[in-house]
XYZ file of C-alpha atoms in Angstrom:
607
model
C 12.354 42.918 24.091
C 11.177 45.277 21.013
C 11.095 48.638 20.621
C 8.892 51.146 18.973
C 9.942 53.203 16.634
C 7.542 56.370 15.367
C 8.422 57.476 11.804
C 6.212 60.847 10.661
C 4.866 60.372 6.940
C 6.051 62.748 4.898
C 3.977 65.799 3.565
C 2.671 65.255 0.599
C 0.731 69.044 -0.316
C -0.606 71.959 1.137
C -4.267 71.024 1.436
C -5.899 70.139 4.656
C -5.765 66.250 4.136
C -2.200 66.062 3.327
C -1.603 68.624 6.644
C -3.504 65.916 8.862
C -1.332 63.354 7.073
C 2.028 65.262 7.977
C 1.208 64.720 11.748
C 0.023 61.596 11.525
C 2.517 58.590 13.225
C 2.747 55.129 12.386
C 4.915 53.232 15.071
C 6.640 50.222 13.641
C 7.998 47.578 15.852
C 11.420 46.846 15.157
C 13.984 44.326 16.594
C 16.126 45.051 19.487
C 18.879 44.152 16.545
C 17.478 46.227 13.865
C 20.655 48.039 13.080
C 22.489 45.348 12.555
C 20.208 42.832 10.513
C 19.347 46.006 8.280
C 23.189 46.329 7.672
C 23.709 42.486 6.849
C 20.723 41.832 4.398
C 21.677 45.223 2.559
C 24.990 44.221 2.729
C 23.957 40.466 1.159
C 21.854 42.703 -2.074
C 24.922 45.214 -2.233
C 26.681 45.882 -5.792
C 29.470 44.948 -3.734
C 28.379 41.409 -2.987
C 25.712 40.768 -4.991
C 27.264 40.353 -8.643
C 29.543 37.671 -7.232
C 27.066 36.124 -4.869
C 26.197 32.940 -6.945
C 23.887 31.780 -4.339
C 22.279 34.747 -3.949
C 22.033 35.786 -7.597
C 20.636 32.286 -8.322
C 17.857 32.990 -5.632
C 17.236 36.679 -7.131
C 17.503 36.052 -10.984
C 20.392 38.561 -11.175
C 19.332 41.854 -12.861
C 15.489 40.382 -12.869
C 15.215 41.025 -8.587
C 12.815 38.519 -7.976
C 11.609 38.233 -4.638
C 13.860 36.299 -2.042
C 12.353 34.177 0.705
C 13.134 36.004 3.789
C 12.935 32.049 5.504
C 16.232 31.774 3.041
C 17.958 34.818 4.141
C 17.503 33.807 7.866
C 19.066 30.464 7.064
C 22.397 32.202 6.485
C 25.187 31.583 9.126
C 25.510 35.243 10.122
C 21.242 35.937 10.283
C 20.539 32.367 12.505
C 21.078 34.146 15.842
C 17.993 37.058 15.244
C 14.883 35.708 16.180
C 11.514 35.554 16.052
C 11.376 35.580 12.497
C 8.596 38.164 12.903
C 10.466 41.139 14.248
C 13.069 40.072 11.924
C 10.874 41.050 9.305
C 9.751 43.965 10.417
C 12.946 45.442 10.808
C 13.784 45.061 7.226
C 10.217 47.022 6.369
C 12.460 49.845 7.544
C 15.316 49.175 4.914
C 15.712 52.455 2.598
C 17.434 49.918 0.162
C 15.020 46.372 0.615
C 11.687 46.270 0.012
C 9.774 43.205 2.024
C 6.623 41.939 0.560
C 2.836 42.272 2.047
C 2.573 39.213 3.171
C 6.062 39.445 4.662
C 7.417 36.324 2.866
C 9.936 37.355 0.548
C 12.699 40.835 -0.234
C 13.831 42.083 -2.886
C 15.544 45.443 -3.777
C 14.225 48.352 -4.273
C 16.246 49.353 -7.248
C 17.344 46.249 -9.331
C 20.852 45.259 -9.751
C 22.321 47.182 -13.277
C 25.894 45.960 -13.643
C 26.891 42.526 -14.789
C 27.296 39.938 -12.465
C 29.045 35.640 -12.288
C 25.752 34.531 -14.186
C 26.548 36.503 -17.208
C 28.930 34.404 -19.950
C 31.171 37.557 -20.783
C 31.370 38.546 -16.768
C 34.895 37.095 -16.524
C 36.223 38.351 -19.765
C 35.267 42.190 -18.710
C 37.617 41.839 -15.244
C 40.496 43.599 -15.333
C 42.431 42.075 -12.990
C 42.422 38.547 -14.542
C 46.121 38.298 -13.752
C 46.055 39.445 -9.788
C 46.600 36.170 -7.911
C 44.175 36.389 -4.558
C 44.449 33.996 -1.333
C 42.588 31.107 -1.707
C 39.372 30.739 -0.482
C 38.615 34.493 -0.566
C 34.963 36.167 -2.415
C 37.102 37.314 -5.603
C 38.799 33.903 -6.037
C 35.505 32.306 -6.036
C 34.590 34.871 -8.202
C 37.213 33.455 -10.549
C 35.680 30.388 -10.749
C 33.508 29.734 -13.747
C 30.114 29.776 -12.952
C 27.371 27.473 -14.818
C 25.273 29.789 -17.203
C 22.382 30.127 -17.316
C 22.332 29.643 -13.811
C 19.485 27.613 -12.398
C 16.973 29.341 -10.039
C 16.199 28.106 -6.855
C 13.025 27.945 -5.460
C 11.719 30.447 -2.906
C 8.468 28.827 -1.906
C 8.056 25.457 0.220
C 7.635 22.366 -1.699
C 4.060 20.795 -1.521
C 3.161 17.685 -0.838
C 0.122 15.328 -1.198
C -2.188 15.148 2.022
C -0.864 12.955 4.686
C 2.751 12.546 2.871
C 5.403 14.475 4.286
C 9.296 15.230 3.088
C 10.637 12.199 4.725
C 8.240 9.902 3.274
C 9.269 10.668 -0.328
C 13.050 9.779 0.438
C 14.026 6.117 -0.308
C 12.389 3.562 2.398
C 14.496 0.311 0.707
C 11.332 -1.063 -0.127
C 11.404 0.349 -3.747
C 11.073 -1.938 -6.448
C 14.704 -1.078 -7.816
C 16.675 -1.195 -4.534
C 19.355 -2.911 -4.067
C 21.259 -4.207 -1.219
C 24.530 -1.998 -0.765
C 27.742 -3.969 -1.333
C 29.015 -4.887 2.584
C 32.564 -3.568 3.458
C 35.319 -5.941 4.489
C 34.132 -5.083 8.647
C 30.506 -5.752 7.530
C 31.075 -8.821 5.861
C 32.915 -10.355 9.252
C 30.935 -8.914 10.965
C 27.805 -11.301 9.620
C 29.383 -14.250 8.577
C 29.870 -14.389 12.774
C 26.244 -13.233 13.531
C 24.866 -15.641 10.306
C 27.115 -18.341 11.329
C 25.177 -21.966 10.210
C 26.568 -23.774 13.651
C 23.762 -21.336 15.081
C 20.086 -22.740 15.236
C 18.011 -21.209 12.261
C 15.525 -19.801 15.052
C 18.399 -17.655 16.083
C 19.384 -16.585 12.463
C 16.164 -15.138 11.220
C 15.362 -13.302 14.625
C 18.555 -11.349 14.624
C 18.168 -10.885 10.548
C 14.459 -9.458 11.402
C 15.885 -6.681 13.574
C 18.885 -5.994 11.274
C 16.686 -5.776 8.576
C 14.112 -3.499 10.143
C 17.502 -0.956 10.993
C 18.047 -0.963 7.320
C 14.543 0.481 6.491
C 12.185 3.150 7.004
C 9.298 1.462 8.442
C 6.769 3.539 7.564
C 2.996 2.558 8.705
C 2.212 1.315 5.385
C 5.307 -0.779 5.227
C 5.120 -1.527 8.952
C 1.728 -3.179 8.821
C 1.813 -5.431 6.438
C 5.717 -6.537 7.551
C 3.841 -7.676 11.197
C 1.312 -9.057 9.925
C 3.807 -10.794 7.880
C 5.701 -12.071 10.536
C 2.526 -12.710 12.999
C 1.308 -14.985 10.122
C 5.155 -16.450 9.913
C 4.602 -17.710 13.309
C 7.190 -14.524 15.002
C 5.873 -12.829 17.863
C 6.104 -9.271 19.136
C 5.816 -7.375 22.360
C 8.143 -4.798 23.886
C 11.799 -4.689 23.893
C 13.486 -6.746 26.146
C 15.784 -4.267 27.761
C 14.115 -0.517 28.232
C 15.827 2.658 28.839
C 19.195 1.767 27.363
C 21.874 4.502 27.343
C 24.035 5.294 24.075
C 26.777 4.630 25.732
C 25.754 0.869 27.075
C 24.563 0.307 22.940
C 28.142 1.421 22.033
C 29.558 -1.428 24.626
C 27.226 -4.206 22.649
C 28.367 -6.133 19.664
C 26.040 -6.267 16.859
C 24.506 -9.323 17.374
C 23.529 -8.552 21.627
C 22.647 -5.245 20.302
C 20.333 -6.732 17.339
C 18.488 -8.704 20.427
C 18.145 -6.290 23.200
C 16.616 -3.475 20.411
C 14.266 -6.548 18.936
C 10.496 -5.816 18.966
C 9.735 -9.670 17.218
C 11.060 -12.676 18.522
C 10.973 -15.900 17.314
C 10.200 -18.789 20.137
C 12.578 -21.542 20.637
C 9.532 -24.092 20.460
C 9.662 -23.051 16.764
C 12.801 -25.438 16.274
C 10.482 -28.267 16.675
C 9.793 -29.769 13.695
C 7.104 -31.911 14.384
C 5.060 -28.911 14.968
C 7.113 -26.105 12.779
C 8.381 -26.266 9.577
C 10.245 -24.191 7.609
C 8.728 -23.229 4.223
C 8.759 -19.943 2.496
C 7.446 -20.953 -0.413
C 3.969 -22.242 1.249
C 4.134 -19.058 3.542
C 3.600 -16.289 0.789
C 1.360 -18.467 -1.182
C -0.976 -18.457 1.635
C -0.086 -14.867 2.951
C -0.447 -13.025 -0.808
C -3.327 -15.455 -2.126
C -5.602 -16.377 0.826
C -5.327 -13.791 4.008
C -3.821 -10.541 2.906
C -6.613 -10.207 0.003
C -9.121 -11.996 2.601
C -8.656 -8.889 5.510
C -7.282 -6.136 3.203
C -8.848 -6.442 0.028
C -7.815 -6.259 -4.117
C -6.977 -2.150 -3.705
C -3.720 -1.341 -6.022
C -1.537 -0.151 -3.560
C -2.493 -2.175 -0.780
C -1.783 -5.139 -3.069
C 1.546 -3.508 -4.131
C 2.409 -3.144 -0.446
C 1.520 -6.687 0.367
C 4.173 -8.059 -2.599
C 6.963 -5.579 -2.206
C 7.432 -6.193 1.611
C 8.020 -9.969 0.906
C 9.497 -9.599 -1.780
C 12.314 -7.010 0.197
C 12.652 -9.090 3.451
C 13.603 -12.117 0.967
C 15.695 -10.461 -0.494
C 17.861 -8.629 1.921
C 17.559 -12.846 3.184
C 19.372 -13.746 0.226
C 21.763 -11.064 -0.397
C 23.008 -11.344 3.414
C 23.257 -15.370 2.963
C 21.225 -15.595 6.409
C 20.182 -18.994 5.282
C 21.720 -20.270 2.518
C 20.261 -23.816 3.166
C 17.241 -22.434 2.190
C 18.153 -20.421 -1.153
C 16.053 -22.171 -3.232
C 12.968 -21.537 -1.347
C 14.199 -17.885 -1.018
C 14.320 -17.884 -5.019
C 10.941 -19.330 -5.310
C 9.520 -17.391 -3.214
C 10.412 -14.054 -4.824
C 8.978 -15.142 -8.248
C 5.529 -16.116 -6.284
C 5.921 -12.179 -5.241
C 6.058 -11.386 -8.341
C 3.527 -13.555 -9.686
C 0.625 -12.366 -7.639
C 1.429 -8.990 -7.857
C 0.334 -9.477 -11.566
C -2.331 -11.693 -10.802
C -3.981 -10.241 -7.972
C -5.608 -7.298 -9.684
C -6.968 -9.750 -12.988
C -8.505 -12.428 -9.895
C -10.348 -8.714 -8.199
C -11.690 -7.756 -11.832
C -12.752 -11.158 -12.947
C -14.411 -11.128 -9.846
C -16.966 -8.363 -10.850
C -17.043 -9.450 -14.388
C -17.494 -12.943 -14.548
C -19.745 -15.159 -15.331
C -20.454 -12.313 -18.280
C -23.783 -11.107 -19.844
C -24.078 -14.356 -22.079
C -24.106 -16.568 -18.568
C -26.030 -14.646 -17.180
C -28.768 -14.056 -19.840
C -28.854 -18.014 -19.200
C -29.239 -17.746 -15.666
C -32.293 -15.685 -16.268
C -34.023 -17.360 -18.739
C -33.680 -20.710 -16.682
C -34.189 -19.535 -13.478
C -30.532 -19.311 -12.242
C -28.789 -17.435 -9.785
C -29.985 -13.768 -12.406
C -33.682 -14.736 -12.565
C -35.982 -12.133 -11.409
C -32.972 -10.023 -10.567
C -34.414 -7.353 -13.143
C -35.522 -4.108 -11.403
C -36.733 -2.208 -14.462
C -40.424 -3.846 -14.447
C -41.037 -3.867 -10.626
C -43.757 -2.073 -9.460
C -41.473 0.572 -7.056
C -39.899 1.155 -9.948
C -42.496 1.690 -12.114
C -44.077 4.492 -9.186
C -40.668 5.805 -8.459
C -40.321 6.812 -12.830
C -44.001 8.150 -12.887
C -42.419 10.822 -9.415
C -39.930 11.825 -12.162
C -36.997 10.049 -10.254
C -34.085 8.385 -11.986
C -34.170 4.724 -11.147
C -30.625 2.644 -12.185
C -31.900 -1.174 -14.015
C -30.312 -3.539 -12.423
C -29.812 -7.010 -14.362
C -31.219 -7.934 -17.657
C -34.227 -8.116 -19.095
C -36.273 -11.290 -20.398
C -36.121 -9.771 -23.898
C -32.499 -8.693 -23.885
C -31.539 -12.175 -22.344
C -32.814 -13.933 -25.175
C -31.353 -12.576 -27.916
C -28.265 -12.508 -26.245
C -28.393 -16.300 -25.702
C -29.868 -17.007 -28.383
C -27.094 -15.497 -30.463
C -24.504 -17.140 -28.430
C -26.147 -20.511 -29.452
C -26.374 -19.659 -33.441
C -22.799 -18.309 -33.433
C -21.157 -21.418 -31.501
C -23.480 -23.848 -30.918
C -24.495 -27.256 -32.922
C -27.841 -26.712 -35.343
C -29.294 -29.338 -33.088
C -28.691 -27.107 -29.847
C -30.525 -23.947 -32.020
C -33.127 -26.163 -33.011
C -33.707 -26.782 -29.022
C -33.345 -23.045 -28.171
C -36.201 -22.191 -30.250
C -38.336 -25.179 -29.744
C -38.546 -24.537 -26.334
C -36.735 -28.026 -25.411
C -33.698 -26.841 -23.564
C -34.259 -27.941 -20.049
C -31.758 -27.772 -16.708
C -30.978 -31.053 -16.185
C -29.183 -30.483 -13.361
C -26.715 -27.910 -11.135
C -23.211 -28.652 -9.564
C -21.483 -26.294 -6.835
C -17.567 -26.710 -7.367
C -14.036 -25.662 -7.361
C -12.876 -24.913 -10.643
C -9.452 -24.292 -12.099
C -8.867 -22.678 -15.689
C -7.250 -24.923 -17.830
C -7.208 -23.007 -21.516
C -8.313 -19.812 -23.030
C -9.453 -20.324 -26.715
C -10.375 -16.388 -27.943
C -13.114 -15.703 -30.510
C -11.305 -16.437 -33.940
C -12.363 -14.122 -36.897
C -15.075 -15.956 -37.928
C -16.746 -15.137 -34.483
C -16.135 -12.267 -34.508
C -17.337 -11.415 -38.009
C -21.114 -13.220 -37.018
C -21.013 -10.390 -33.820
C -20.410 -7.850 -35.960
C -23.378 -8.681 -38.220
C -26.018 -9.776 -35.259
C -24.845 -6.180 -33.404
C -25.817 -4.386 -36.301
C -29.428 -6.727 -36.435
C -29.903 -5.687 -32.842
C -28.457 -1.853 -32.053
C -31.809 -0.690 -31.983
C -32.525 -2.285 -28.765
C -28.809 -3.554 -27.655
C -25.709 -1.809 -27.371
C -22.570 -4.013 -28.952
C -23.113 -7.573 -28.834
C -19.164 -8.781 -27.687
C -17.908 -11.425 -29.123
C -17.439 -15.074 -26.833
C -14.863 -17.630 -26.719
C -14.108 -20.869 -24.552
C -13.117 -21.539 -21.051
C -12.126 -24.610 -20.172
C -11.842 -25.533 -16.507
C -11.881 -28.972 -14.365
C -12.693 -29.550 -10.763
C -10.486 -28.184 -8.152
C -10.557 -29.141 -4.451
C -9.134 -26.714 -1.880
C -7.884 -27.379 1.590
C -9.134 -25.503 4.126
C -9.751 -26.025 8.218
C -12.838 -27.741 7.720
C -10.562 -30.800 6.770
C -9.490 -30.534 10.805
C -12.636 -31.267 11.984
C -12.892 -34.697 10.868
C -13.334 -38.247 12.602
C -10.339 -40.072 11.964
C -11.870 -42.500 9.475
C -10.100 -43.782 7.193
C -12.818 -45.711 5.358
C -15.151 -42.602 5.350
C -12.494 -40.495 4.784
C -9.608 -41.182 2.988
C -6.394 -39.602 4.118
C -8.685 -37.570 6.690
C -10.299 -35.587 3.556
C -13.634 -35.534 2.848
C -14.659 -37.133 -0.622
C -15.233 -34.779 -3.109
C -18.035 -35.324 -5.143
C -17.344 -34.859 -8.585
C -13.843 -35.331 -8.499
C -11.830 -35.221 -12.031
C -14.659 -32.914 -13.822
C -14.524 -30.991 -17.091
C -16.595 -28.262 -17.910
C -16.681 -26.027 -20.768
C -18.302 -22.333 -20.707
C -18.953 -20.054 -23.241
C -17.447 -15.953 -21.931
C -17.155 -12.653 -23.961
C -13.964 -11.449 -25.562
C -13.586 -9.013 -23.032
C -13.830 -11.131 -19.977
C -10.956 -13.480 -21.279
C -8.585 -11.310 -22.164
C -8.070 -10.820 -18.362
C -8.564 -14.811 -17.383
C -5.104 -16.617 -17.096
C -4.585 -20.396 -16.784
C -4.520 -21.696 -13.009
C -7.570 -18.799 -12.387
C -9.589 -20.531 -9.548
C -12.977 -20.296 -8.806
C -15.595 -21.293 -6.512
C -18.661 -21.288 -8.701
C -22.514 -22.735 -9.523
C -22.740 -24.561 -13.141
C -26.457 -25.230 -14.663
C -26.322 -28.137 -16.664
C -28.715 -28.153 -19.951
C -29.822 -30.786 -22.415
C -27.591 -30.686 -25.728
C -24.390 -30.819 -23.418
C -24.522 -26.858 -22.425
C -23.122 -25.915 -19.097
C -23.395 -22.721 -18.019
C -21.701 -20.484 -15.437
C -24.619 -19.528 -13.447
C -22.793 -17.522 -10.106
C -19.532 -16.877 -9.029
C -19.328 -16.907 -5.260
C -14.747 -16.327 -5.165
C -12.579 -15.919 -7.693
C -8.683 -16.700 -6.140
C -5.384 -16.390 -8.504
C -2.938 -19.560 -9.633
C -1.268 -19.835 -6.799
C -3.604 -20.377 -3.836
C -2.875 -21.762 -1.077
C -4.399 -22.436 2.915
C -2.366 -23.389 5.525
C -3.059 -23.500 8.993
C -1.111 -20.481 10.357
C -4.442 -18.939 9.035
C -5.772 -20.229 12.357
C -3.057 -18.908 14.476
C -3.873 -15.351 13.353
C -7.194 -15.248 14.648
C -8.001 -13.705 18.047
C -7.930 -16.883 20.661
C -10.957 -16.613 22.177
C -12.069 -15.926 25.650
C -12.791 -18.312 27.923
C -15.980 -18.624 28.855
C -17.092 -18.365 32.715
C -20.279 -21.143 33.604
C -22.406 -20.008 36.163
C -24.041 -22.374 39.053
C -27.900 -21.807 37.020
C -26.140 -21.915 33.384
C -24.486 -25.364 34.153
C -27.390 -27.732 34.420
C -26.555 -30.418 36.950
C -28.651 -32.171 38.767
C -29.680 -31.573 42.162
C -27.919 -34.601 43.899
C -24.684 -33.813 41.805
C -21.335 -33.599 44.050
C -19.237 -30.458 43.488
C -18.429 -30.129 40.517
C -15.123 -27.899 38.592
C -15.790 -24.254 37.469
C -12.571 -22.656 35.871
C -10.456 -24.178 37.965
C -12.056 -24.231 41.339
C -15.765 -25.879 43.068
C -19.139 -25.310 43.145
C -18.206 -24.390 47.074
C -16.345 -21.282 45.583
C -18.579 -20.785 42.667
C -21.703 -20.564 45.644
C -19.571 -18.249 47.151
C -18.770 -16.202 44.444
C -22.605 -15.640 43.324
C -23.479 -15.041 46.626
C -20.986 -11.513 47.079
C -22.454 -10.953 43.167
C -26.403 -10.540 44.659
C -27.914 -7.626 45.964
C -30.995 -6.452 47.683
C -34.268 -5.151 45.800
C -35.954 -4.340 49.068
């Protein structure tokens, strides 16, 4: 309960104002405890405690009083028991010796500190009584201790964090990039040789290493997400514990491995073990998981793509370092370096993806009528209205003018004399288009000589173009993907060979012509679904880019499994279609009796 506490303001004159001032009262609410927190935070700023207070003075600044938190001073063992912190604070306002801040944050004295105090270098050498012994642990045999100078502040205001990140989420999670496994004592190390033992199924194994490995790791959302998607798309399920409401005392009586399986939120089925349905294969797994569905559902963002590697990358790890399944170690160590791979990859296949097939492609696609003809928005007529309102309008593509010179220089720069000679004849002709799979097989970069012609047919042009960049080769060849559509096949062998479809095409090479820029961030394996023009004088041309994927792509058919299984769908009696003379016929299950039944309770009555 507080008190109120009326203090008259002191007279400060003779005149009328200062006479009305001089009866004036101000009450002040103080804590029921103000006495005695006045007389501890005084006695914390005293000369007596103060100058060999390292904690304190390193708070303070020593003889430069800086403001003290007052959240700080009420973290001290003696000040924990006064509460609220509000009436706490406004029983120091009535210090003669403190001072507490406006906002009612911080203290400091009212008169700073004079004398010397542990911070200063020569404090020890001015003591006189170097050679009194005192009983250990007291404040002057502290005192005695040499004290690190210039002392280091502490700080008196909450840290700050970034939106949505709080203090626990900067601490280590294990899923940094430089973790590493601690070393297992001698109890540890028994402990999962009998838990990892291989006369136990592999099913069993990896589900108790899942929930171990969760314990060692702070699962937060970010981590958490992609490790169950991780494991959905591993074939592990998840769905509430198995044993609810447990009591310390029954976890205590569990061994490690009962305790690992009544605490487990993922299981792994025992029809899992079968292996002419399930197979074992980490390597194929984050293929498909990093290359295929991760960027699929999530996108090419930095730090989602970060996230998707370094979970992997840290449950095969802790794998390995716990020797959960040794007969798999090679797989393991594949598997990190494919981690590692498309974390490097991953962002190149997302920017290739915008920049590809380049401005020399596409001038081709517009002059030809490609994929880029008539996607030029600076001559439409909207366009043309919207300029003469005054508005802004953003071109999109490139113009008929621009995309000539542009190809054209592309031609004169690499191209034969005879292909020139058809570019400005007129004779160049599309002689046909193919839609394929392509992989990159080399990168040949713009020599010197290249670049050299750029330099002088930019300098021809900057009046109406900006730099011309400089191209080089890409070669590619066909590439065929498997995918579900293979599935849905007859089972033909004659029509189609090892129940595939054919691929038309098959063993292709194509050449294309890309700017400097573009190629710098291409890499060989880069795949690509794509449309190539094919022009007279042997010119192919890149004409769209539907996907681009990264080296190591791969589909498997777990991509199926993590779809939603869809509902089943309910025929009605008029939706089925029989005749009239049909017998009774199935419906989910049960009869057209029932199903008469059942759509006679659903009508109702319009009268």
């Amino acid at each position: 309960m507080a008190t109120a506490i009326t203090a008259p303001i002191e007279d400060a004159g003779p005149t009328d104002e200062a006479s009305s001032n001089s009866t004036a009262t101000s009450a002040i609410e103080d804590h029921p405890d103000g006495a005695e927190i006045r007389r501890q935070v005084e006695f914390y700023f005293s000369d007596e405690n103060l100058p060999t207070d390292k904690h304190l003075l390193q708070c303070c600044g020593g003889r430069e009083n800086l403001p003290v938190s007052i959240s700080r001073i009420r973290s001290f063992q003696r000040m924990r028991q006064y509460k609220p912190k509000t009436l706490v604070t406004a029983a120091l306002r009535l210090s003669a010796f403190l001072e507490v801040s406006a906002d009612g944050k911080t203290i400091k004295r009212k008169v700073p500190l004079t004398g010397k105090n542990i911070l200063d270098p020569d404090y020890f050498d001015a003591e006189d009584d170097d050679d009194i012994a005192y009983a250990p642990g007291s404040r002057k045999a502290k005192a005695q201790q040499p004290a690190q100078y210039p002392g280091p502040l502490l700080p008196q205001t909450k840290a700050k964090y970034p939106e949505g990140v709080s203090k626990n989420m900067l601490k280590a999670t294990g899923f940094e990039r430089a973790y590493i496994e601690p070393v297992l004592t001698p109890v540890e190390a028994a402990e999962e040789e009998e838990v990892y033992a291989l006369t136990k199924p592999f099913v069993e194994r990896i589900e108790i290493a899942i929930q171990r490995f969760k314990q060692k790791r702070r699962m937060h959302e970010m981590y958490a997400h992609v490790f169950n998607k991780l494991m959905r798309f591993g074939g592990v399920e998840s769905g509430p514990r198995m044993y609810q409401g447990l009591s310390k005392h029954e976890m205590n009586e569990m061994g490690p491995e009962e305790l690992a399986r009544a605490l487990a939120v993922h299981n792994v089925p025992w029809d899992r073990s079968n292996e002419n349905k399930w197979v074992v294969d980490f390597v194929a797994l984050c293929k498909a998981f990093l290359s295929s569905w991760y960027p699929a559902h999530y996108g090419y963002a930095s730090y989602a793509i970060k996230n998707a590697c370094q979970v992997p990358r840290s449950f095969l790890g802790y794998l390995r370092f716990h020797r959960v399944c040794p007969e798999f170690d090679d797989q393991l160590a594949t598997a990190l370096q494919i981690c590692d791979q498309a974390e490097q990859e991953l962002p190149k296949v997302n920017s290739l993806g915008l920049a590809l097939p380049g401005d020399f492609n596409k001038s081709a696609s517009v002059l030809f009528g490609g994929a880029q003809a008539g996607m030029y928005t600076g001559n439409k007529s909207w366009a043309e209205d919207l300029k003469k309102e005054g508005l802004a309008v953003v071109e999109i593509g490139i113009r008929d003018e621009e995309a000539r010179i542009k190809f054209g220089t592309g031609i004169a720069v690499l191209g034969s004399e005879a292909q020139y000679d058809m570019f400005e004849s007129g004779q160049l002709k599309v002689l046909g288009k193919d839609t394929a799979y392509l992989e990159v097989t080399a990168i040949i970069l713009p020599d010197s000589d290249t670049k050299s012609a750029y330099v002088v047919q930019s300098e021809a042009f900057k009046h109406k173009l900006g730099q011309l960049g400089p191209l080089g080769k890409l070669s590619c060849k066909t590439w065929h993907t498997d995918d579900c559509d293979d599935y849905d096949l007859p089972k033909d062998k004659t029509k189609y060979p090892n129940g595939k479809p054919r691929k038309a095409g098959n063993g292709k090479d194509y050449e294309f012509w890309i700017e400097e820029s573009i190629l710098e961030d291409c890499f060989v394996g880069l795949k690509m679904d794509a449309t190539i023009l094919l022009l007279s004088g042997g010119l192919t041309i890149l004409d769209d880019i539907k996907e681009t994927m990264c080296s190591l792509y791969t589909w498997i058919p777990n991509e199926l499994w993590m779809e939603r299984k869809p509902k089943e769908v309910r025929w009605l009696k008029k939706g089925l279609g029989l005749d009239e003379d049909e017998d009774e016929v199935e419906i989910l299950g049960g009869n057209k009796a029932s199903a008469d039944k059942d759509a006679s309770d659903d009508d109702f009555d319009d009268e």
